[in-house]
XYZ file of C-alpha atoms in Angstrom:
628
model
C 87.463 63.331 -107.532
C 86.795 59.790 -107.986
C 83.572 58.686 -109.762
C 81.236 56.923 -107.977
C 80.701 54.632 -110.890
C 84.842 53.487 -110.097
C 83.796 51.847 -106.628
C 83.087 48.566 -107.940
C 80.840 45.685 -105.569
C 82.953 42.305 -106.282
C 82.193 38.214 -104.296
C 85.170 38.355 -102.864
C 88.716 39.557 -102.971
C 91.789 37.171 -104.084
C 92.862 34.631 -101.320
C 96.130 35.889 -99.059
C 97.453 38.540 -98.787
C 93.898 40.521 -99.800
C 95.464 41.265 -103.263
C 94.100 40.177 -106.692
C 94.039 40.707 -110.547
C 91.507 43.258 -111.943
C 88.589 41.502 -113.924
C 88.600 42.304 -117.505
C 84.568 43.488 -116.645
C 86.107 45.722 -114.018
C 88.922 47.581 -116.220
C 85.844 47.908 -119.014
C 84.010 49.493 -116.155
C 86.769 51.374 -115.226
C 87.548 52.512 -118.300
C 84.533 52.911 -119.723
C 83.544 55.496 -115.825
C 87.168 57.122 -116.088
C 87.867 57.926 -119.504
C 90.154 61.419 -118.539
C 92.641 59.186 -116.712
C 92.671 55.684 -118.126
C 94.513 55.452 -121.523
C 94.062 52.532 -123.860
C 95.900 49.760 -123.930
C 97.529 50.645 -120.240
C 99.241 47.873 -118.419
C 96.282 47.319 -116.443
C 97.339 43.921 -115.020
C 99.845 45.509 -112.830
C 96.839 47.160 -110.918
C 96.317 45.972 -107.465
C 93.593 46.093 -105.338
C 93.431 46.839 -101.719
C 90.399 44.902 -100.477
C 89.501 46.536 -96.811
C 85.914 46.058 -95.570
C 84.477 49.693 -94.501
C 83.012 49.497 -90.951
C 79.575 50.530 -90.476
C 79.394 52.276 -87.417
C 77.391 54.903 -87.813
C 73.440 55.355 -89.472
C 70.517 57.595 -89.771
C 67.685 56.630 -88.739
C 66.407 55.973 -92.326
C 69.090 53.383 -93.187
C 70.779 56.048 -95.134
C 74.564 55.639 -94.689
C 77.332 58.401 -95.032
C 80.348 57.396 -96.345
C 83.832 59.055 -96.908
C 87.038 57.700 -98.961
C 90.566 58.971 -98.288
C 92.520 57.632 -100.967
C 96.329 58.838 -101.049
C 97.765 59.660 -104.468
C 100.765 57.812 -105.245
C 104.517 59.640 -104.094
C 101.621 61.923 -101.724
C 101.230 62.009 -98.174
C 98.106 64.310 -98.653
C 94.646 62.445 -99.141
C 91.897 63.201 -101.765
C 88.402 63.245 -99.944
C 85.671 61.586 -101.820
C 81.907 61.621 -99.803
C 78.885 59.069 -101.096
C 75.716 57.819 -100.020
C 74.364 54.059 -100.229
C 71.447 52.087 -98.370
C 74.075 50.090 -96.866
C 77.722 49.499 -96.456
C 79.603 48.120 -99.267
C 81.218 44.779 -98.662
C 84.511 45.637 -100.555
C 85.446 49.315 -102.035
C 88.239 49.733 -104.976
C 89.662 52.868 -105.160
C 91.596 53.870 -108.710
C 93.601 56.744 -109.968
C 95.307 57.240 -113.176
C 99.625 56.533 -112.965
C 102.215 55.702 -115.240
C 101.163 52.713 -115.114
C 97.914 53.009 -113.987
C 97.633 51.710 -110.771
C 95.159 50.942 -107.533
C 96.529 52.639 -104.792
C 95.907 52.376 -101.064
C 92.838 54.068 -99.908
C 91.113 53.684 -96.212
C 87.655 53.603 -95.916
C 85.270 54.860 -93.351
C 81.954 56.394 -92.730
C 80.846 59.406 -91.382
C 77.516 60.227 -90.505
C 77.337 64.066 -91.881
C 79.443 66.823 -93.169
C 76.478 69.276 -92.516
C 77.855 72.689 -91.467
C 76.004 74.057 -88.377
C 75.786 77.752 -87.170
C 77.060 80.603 -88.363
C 80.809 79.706 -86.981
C 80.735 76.573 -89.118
C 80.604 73.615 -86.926
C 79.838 70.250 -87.914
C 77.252 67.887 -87.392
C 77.625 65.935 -84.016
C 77.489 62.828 -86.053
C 80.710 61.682 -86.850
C 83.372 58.575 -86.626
C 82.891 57.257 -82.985
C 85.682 54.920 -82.432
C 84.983 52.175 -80.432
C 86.445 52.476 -76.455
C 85.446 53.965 -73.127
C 86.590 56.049 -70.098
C 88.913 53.998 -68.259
C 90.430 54.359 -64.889
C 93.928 54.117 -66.533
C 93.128 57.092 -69.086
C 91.755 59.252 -65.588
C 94.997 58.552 -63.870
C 96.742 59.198 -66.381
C 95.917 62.453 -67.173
C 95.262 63.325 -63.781
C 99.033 63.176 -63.375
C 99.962 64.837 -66.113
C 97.680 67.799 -65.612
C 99.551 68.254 -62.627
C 101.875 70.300 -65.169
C 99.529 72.854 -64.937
C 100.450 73.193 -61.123
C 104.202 74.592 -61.511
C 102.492 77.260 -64.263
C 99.973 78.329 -62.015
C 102.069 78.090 -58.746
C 104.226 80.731 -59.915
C 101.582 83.003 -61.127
C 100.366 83.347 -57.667
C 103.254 83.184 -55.694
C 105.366 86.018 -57.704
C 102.918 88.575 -56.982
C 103.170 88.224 -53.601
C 106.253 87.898 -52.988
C 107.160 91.474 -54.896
C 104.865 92.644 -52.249
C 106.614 91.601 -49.260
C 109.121 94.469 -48.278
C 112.345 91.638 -46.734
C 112.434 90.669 -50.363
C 112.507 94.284 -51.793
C 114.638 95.268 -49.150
C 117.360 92.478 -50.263
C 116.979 92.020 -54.122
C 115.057 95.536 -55.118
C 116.196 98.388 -52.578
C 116.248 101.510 -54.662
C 112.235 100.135 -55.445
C 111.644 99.543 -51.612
C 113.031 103.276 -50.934
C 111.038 105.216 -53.785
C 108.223 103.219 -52.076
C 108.830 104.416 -48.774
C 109.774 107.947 -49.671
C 107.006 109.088 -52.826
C 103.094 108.976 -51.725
C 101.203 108.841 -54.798
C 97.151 109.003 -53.990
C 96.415 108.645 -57.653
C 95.386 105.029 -57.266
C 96.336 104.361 -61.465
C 99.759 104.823 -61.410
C 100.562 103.745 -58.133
C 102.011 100.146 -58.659
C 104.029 101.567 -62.056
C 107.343 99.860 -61.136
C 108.835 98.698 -64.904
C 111.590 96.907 -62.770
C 109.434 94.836 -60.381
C 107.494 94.366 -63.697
C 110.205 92.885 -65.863
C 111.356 90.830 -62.824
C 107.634 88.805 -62.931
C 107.522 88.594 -66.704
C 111.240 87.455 -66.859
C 109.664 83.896 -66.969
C 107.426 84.196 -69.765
C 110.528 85.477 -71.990
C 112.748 82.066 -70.771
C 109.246 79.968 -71.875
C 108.950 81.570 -75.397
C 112.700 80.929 -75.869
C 111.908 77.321 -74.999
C 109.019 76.675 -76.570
C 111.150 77.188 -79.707
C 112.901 74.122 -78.832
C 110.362 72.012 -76.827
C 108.224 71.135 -79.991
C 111.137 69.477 -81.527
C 112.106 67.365 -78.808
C 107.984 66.532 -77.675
C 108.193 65.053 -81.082
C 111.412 63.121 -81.419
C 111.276 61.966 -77.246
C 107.837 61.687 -76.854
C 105.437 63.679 -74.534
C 106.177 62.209 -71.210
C 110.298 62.617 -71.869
C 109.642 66.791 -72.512
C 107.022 66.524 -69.214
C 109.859 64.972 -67.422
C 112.529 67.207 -68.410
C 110.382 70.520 -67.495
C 109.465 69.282 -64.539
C 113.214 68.677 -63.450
C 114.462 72.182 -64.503
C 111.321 73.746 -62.966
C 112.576 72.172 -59.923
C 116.392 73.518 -60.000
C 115.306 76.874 -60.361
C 112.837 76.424 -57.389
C 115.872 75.222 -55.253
C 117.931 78.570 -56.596
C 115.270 80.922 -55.951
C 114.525 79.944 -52.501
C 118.467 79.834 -51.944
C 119.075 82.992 -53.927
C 122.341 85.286 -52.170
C 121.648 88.076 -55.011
C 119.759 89.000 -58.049
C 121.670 87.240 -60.548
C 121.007 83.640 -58.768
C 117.717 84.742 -58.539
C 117.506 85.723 -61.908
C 119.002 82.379 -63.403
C 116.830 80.349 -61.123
C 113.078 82.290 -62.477
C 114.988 81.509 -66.487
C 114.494 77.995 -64.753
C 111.527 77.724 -64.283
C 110.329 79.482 -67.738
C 112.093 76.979 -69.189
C 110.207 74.068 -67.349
C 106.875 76.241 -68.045
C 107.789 76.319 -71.589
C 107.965 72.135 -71.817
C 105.105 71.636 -69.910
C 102.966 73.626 -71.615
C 104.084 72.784 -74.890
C 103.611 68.684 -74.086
C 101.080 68.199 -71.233
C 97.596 69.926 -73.602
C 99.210 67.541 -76.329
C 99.381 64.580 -74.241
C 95.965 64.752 -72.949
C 94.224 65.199 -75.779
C 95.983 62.036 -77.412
C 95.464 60.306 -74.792
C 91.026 60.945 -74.184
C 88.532 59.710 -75.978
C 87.315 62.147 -78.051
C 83.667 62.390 -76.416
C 85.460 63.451 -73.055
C 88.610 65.277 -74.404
C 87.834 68.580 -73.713
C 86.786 67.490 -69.799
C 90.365 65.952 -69.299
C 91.758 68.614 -71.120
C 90.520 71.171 -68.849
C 91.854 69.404 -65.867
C 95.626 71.116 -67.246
C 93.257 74.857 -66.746
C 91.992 73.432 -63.150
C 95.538 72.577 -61.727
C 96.525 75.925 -63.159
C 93.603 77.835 -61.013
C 94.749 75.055 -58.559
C 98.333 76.167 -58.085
C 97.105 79.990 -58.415
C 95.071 79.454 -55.263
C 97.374 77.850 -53.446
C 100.114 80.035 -54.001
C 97.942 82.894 -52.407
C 97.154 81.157 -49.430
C 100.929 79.984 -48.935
C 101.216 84.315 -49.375
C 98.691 85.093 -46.999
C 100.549 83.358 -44.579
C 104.230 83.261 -45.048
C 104.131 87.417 -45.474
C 103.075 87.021 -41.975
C 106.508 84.961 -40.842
C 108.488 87.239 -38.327
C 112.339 87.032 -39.091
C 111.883 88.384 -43.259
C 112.081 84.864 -44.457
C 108.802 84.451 -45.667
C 109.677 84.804 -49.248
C 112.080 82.035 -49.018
C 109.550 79.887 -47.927
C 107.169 81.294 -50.889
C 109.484 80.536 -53.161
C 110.929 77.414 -52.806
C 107.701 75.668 -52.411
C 107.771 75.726 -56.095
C 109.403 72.520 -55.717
C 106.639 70.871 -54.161
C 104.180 70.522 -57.935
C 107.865 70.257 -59.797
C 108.295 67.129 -57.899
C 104.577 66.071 -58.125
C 105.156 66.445 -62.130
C 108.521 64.744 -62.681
C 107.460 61.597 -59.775
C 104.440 61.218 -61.985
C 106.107 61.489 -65.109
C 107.963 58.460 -64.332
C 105.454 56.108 -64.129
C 103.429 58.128 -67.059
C 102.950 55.511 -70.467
C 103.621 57.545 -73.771
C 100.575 58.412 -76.060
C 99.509 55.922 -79.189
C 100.178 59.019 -81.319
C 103.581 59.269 -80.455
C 104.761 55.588 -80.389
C 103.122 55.440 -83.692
C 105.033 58.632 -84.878
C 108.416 57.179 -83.177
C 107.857 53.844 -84.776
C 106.490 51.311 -82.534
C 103.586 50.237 -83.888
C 103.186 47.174 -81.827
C 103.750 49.271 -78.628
C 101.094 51.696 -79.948
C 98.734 49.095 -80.968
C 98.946 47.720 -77.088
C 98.739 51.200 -75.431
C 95.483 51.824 -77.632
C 94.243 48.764 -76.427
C 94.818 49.384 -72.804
C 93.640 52.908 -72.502
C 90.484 52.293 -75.032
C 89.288 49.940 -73.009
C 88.489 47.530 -76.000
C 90.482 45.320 -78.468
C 88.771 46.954 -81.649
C 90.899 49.785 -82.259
C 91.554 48.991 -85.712
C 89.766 51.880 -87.034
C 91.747 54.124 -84.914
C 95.134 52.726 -85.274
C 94.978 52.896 -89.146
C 94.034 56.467 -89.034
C 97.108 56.870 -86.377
C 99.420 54.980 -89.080
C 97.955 56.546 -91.915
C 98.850 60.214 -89.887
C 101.730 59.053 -89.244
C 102.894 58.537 -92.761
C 102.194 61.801 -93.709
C 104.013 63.116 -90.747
C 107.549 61.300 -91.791
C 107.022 62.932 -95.677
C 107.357 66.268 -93.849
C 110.874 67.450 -93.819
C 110.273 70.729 -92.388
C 106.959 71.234 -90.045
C 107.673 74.838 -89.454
C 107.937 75.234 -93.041
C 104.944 73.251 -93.863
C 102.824 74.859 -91.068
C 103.145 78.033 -93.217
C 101.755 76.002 -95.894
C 98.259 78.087 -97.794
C 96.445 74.135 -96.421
C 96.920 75.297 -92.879
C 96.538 78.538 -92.534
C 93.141 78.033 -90.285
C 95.423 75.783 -88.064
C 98.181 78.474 -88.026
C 95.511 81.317 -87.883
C 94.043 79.498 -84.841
C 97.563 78.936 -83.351
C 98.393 83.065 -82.962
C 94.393 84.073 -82.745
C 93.836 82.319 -79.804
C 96.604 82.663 -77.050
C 96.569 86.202 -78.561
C 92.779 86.776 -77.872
C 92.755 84.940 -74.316
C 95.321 87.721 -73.119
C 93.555 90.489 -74.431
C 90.858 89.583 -72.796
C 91.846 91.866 -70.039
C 92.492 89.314 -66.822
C 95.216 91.428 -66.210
C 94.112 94.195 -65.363
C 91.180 92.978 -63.424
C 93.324 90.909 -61.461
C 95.705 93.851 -60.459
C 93.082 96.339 -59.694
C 91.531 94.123 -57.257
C 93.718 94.741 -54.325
C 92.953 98.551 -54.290
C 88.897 97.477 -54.328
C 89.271 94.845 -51.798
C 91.312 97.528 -49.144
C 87.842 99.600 -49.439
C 85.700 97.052 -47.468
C 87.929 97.064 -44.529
C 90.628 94.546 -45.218
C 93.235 97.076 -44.479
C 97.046 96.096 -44.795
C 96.515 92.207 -46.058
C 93.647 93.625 -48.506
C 96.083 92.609 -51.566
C 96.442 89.160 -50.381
C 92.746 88.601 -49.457
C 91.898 89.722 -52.840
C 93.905 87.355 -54.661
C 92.953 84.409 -52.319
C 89.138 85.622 -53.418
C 89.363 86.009 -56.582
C 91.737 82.733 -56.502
C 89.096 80.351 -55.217
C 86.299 81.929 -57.464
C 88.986 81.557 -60.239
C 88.972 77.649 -59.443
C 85.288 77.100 -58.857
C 84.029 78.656 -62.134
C 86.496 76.081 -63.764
C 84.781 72.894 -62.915
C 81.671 74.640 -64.987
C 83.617 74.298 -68.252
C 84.826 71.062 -67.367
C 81.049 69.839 -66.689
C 79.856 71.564 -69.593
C 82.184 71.270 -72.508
C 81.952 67.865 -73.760
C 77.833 68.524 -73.899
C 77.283 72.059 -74.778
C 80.619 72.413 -76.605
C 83.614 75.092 -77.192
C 81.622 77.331 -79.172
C 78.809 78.153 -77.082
C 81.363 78.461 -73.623
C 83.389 80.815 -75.508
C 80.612 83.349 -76.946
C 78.804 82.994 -73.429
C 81.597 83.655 -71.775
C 82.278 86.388 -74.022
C 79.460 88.180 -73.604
C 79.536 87.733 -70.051
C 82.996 89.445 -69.924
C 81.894 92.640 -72.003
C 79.313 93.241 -69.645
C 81.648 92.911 -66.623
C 84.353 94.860 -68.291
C 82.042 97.874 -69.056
C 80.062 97.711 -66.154
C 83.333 97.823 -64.347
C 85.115 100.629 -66.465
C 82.023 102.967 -65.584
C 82.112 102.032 -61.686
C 85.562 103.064 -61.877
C 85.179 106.062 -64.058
C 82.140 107.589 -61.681
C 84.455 107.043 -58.325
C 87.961 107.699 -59.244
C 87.586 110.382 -62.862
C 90.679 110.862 -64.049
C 92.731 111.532 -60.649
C 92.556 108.163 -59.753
C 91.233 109.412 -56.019
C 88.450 108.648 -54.626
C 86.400 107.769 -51.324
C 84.431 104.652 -51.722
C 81.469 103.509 -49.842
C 81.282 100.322 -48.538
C 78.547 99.240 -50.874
C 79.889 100.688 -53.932
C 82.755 98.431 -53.586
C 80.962 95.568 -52.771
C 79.079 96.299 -55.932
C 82.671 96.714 -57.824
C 83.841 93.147 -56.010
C 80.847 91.100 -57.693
C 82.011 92.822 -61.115
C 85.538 91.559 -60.743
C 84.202 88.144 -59.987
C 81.488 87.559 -62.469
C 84.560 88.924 -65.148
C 86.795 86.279 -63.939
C 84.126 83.343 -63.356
C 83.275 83.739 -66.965
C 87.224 83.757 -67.649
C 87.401 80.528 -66.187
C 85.257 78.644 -67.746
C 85.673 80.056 -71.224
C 88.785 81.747 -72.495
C 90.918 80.335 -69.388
C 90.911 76.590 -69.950
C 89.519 76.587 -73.371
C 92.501 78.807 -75.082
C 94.500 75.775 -74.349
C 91.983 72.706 -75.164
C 91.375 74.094 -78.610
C 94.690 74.947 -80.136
C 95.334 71.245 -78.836
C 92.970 69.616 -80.743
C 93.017 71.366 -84.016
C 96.308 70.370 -85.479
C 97.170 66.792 -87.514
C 100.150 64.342 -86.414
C 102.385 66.168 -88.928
C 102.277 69.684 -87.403
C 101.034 68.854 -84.288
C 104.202 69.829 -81.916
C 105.267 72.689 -84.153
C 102.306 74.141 -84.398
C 101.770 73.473 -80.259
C 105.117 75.022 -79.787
C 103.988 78.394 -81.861
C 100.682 78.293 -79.771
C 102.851 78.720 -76.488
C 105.436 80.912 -78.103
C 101.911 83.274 -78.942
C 100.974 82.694 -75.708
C 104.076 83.932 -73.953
C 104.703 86.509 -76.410
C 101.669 88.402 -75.233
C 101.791 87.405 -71.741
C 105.239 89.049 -71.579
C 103.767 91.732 -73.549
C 101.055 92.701 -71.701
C 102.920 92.103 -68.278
C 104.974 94.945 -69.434
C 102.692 97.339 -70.330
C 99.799 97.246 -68.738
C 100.796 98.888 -65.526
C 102.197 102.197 -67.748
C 98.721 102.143 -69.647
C 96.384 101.966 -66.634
C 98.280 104.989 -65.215
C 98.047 106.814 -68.552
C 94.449 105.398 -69.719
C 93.011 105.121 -66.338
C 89.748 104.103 -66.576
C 89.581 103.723 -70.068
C 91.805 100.797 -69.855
C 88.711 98.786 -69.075
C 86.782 99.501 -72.120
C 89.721 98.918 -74.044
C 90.033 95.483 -73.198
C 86.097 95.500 -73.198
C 86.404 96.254 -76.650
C 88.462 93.668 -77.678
C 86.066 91.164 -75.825
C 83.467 92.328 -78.424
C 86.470 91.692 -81.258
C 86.556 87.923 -80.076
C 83.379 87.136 -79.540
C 82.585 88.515 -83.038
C 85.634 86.073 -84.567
C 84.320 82.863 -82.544
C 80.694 83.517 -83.716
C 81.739 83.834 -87.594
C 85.736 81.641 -87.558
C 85.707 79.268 -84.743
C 84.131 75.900 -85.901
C 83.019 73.372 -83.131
C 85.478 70.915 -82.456
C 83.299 69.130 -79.641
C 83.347 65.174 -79.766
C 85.474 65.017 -83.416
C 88.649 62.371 -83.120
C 91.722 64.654 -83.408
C 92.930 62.973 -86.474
C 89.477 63.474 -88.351
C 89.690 67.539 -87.376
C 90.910 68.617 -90.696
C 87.312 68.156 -91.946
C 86.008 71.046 -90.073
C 87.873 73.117 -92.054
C 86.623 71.769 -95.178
C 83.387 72.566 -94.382
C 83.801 75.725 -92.841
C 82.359 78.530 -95.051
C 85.566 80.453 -94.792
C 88.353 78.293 -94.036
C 87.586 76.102 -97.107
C 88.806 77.860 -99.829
C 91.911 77.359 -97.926
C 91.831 73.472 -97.644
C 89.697 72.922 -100.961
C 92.428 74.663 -102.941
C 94.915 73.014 -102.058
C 92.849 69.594 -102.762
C 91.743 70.393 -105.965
C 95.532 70.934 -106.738
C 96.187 67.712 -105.789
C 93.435 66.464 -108.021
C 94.361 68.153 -111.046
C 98.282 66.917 -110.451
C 96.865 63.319 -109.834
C 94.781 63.675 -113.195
C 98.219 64.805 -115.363
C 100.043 61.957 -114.703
């Protein structure tokens, strides 16, 4: 690293264009501080200095402030991190390496408050850069219409249940189902729902979103985030028209790979556009609003079940269906009038456009701090030729580790199963032939509520504490639940429940998915959007949804055939992998609460695992730098 000694207090830099001529005091001091790198007799008069004055926005009580240097060696898009500590900040900072021939090269400076690991998980100190801006009215608007993304994802979680339950549509698109449904009774209450046809038919969609996540990522980032919004939102709304039109299963099949597609786009851009787009004390509140539209469109696609299974005539389904088009057209009328994030003008190469839009949505004409760091991001992204290759990269493999942990983890958490065993429970206290529907409006709106707790809470108590509360609070549901189940049904599946046994199994399912909702529900998407810099940022989001899908699709498939074959034991199963996560967010998951996204990467660096990782690769930048 740099020497302290080679940060050099001068009056006052050269007049114009903030360059001047090195001193002959300052190359003796130079010299004399950096004797490894600076050879005798170097041309030193071609060294340049880049005068910038540091801003001081941050201090300890004491006086004490904390300052951090990012100085880029030259041909190198990656920085070299150098921390120091001074009574006050310096008027002018000069940054030096060693080059043929030597040479001052850029270098941004900035402070930070702490580096201080905290907790076991290794978080960092709340005090960090706090860029100038507030909330603005624009900002909430703004990513109040773009959440509504998370409507057409959640919409079609709730409605496809239902509408595989009404017996017009099995009767039309799935008769030999409808007729081994009418002919076999099957009391064993596990393996009654086993259809793998019905099955593959509802997860169809996750399979068209992993194919186009592969390809969303790459057009988020050349278009922009509100061009990919737009475009899912438009094909999410053709396949809503063919689905509610659909003559036969093919047109119905086409129309659910169009609306996976849109899913795939929307998820891909709409976590990535609002974290660019809030401040960083109150990203993880707007993020969450993506979760609540989710929940949102999950609860109102249940009610719109409840009622349009209840249509005479067998066109209920119809109805269901091509209501999808109601939050497609929500999403691509919004998207029209939606400005573009600073990130990605600034990545597309409109500066002065970027430089505006961080004006307006800041709130504040002093985003220079910001904008640099949005520049100097953006830089690095361009010297990337490959971001799927460099994602792979040993330097980000906590980003990448993050990117398949997570999505991974927030399926196995179980929701599932919960949320398909509910029905059976619900019939129990006397809802009779609607008790499917009932259950999911239930567990819909409780679903919902418990979301606008992580969206009070997240921004204070951070992503940390949600997650290994919420944890906990799902182990205890899950086995609590698993042995309810175990004592009534055994191994046969039948069973004759009291009324206030299943009450007592009800409140289990809903304190399970109340601590879902405001833990693993909204924040498996806020975190893997925060983590990743400008360079990787839409590759690595892409491979967060492809993860996601992946395992939805996965565990859509199979986790009808294990609950007949585990039975009860499915439950502590998942409950077991509830104690897995928990464990990995206590000792991997640093807190990521109130850091600017483009300052994340020093979490890693201070994380007692995940820095070997990013120190490595830094002190192989150093010891390249020092060759030359």
């Amino acid at each position: 690293m740099i020497s302290s000694a080679a940060r050099i207090e001068l009056a006052q830099p050269g007049a114009g264009d903030g360059e001047d001529r090195l001193s002959s005091r300052l190359r003796r001091d130079v010299a004399r501080t950096e004797p490894s790198r600076i050879r005798a007799g170097a041309e030193s008069d071609r060294w340049k200095s880049v005068v910038e004055e540091p801003r001081d926005r941050c201090r300890f009580s004491d006086g004490i402030g904390y300052f951090k240097d990012r100085v880029y060696p030259p041909r190198s898009s990656t920085p070299i991190y150098y921390e120091h500590v001074s009574p006050r900040p310096l008027p002018y900072i000069y940054l030096f390496l060693s080059t043929t021939p030597p040479q001052l090269i850029f270098s941004s400076s900035f402070v930070v408050c702490s580096s201080t690991m905290a907790g076991s998980g290794g978080g960092v100190d709340d005090k960090h850069i706090d860029y100038p801006g507030k909330m603005t009215v624009f900002v909430f608007l703004a990513c109040l219409v773009a959440s509504s993304g998370g409507l057409i994802f959640g919409y079609d979680i709730g409605i496809s249940g239902g509408v595989t339950s009404m017996d017009p549509f099995l009767k039309k698109f799935f008769p030999s189902v409808y007729a081994k449904e009418q002919e076999v009774v099957d009391t064993n209450q596990y393996c009654k729902f086993d259809s793998v046809l019905l099955t593959l038919f509802t997860s169809s969609l996750y399979l068209a979103a992993l194919v186009a996540s592969l390809f969303a990522g790459h057009i988020t980032k050349a278009c922009g985030r509100k061009a990919s919004m737009l475009g899912g939102g438009c094909i999410f709304l053709v396949g809503a028209i063919l689905n509610a039109f659909a003559v036969n299963v093919a047109m119905l099949i086409i129309g659910r790979i169009c609306l996976g597609i849109g899913v795939g786009f929307t998820n891909q851009s709409v976590p990535l556009y609002l974290s660019e787009m809030a401040p960083a004390k109150m990203r993880g509140m707007l993020n969450i609003s993506f979760q609540l539209m989710i929940t949102i469109g999950i609860l109102s696609a249940n009610l719109i079940n409840y009622f349009t299974a209840k249509i005479a005539g067998g066109w209920g389904w119809r109805l269901g269906l091509g209501l999808a088009a109601v939050p497609a057209v929500i999403m691509v009328g919004g998207s029209l009038f939606l400005p573009d994030t600073p990130n990605s003008l600034v990545a597309r190469g409109k500066d002065d456009e970027a430089r505006a839009m961080l004006r307006r949505i800041r709130g504040t004409a002093d985003v220079g701090l910001e904008f640099d760091d949005l520049v100097a991001a953006s830089k690095a992204t361009r010297a990337v030729e490959s971001p799927w290759r460099t994602l792979m990269q040993r330097r980000y493999r906590p980003q990448l580790a993050m990117a398949f942990l997570i999505p991974v983890l927030q399926q196995l958490t179980g929701i599932n199963v919960v949320m398909f065993y509910a029905p059976v429970l619900f019939k129990t206290i006397g809802f009779g032939g609607t008790a499917s529907l009932v259950s999911a409006v239930i567990t819909g709106l409780v679903n919902m509520v418990a979301t606008f707790v992580s969206i009070a809470t997240v921004d204070r108590l951070g992503r940390r504490k949600l997650l290994l509360q919420g944890g906990t609070q799902m182990i205890l549901a899950q086995f609590v639940l698993g042995t309810l189940i175990a004592i009534k049904f055994g191994t046969s599946g039948v069973a004759d429940i009291s009324r206030p046994y299943a009450i007592g199994v009800v409140i289990c399912i809903c304190v399970f998915v109340s601590a879902f909702a405001w833990s693993w529900g909204p924040l498996g998407w806020l975190i893997p959007s925060e983590i990743f810099p400008l360079e990787i940022r839409s590759a690595a989001q892409s491979a967060v949804v492809v993860f996601n899908m992946t395992f939805t699709f996965i565990i859509a498939q199979i986790f009808l055939m294990l609950l007949c074959r585990l039975k009860f034991g499915l439950f502590y199963f998942f409950g077991a992998w509830e104690v897995v996560m928990t464990i990995f967010v206590y000792f991997f998951l640093p807190e990521t609460k109130g850091i600017p996204i483009e300052e994340m990467d020093r979490i890693w660096a201070n994380h007692w695992y995940w820095k070997r990782f990013v120190q490595d690769h830094n002190s192989k930048v150093e010891m390249t730098s020092s060759a030359v």
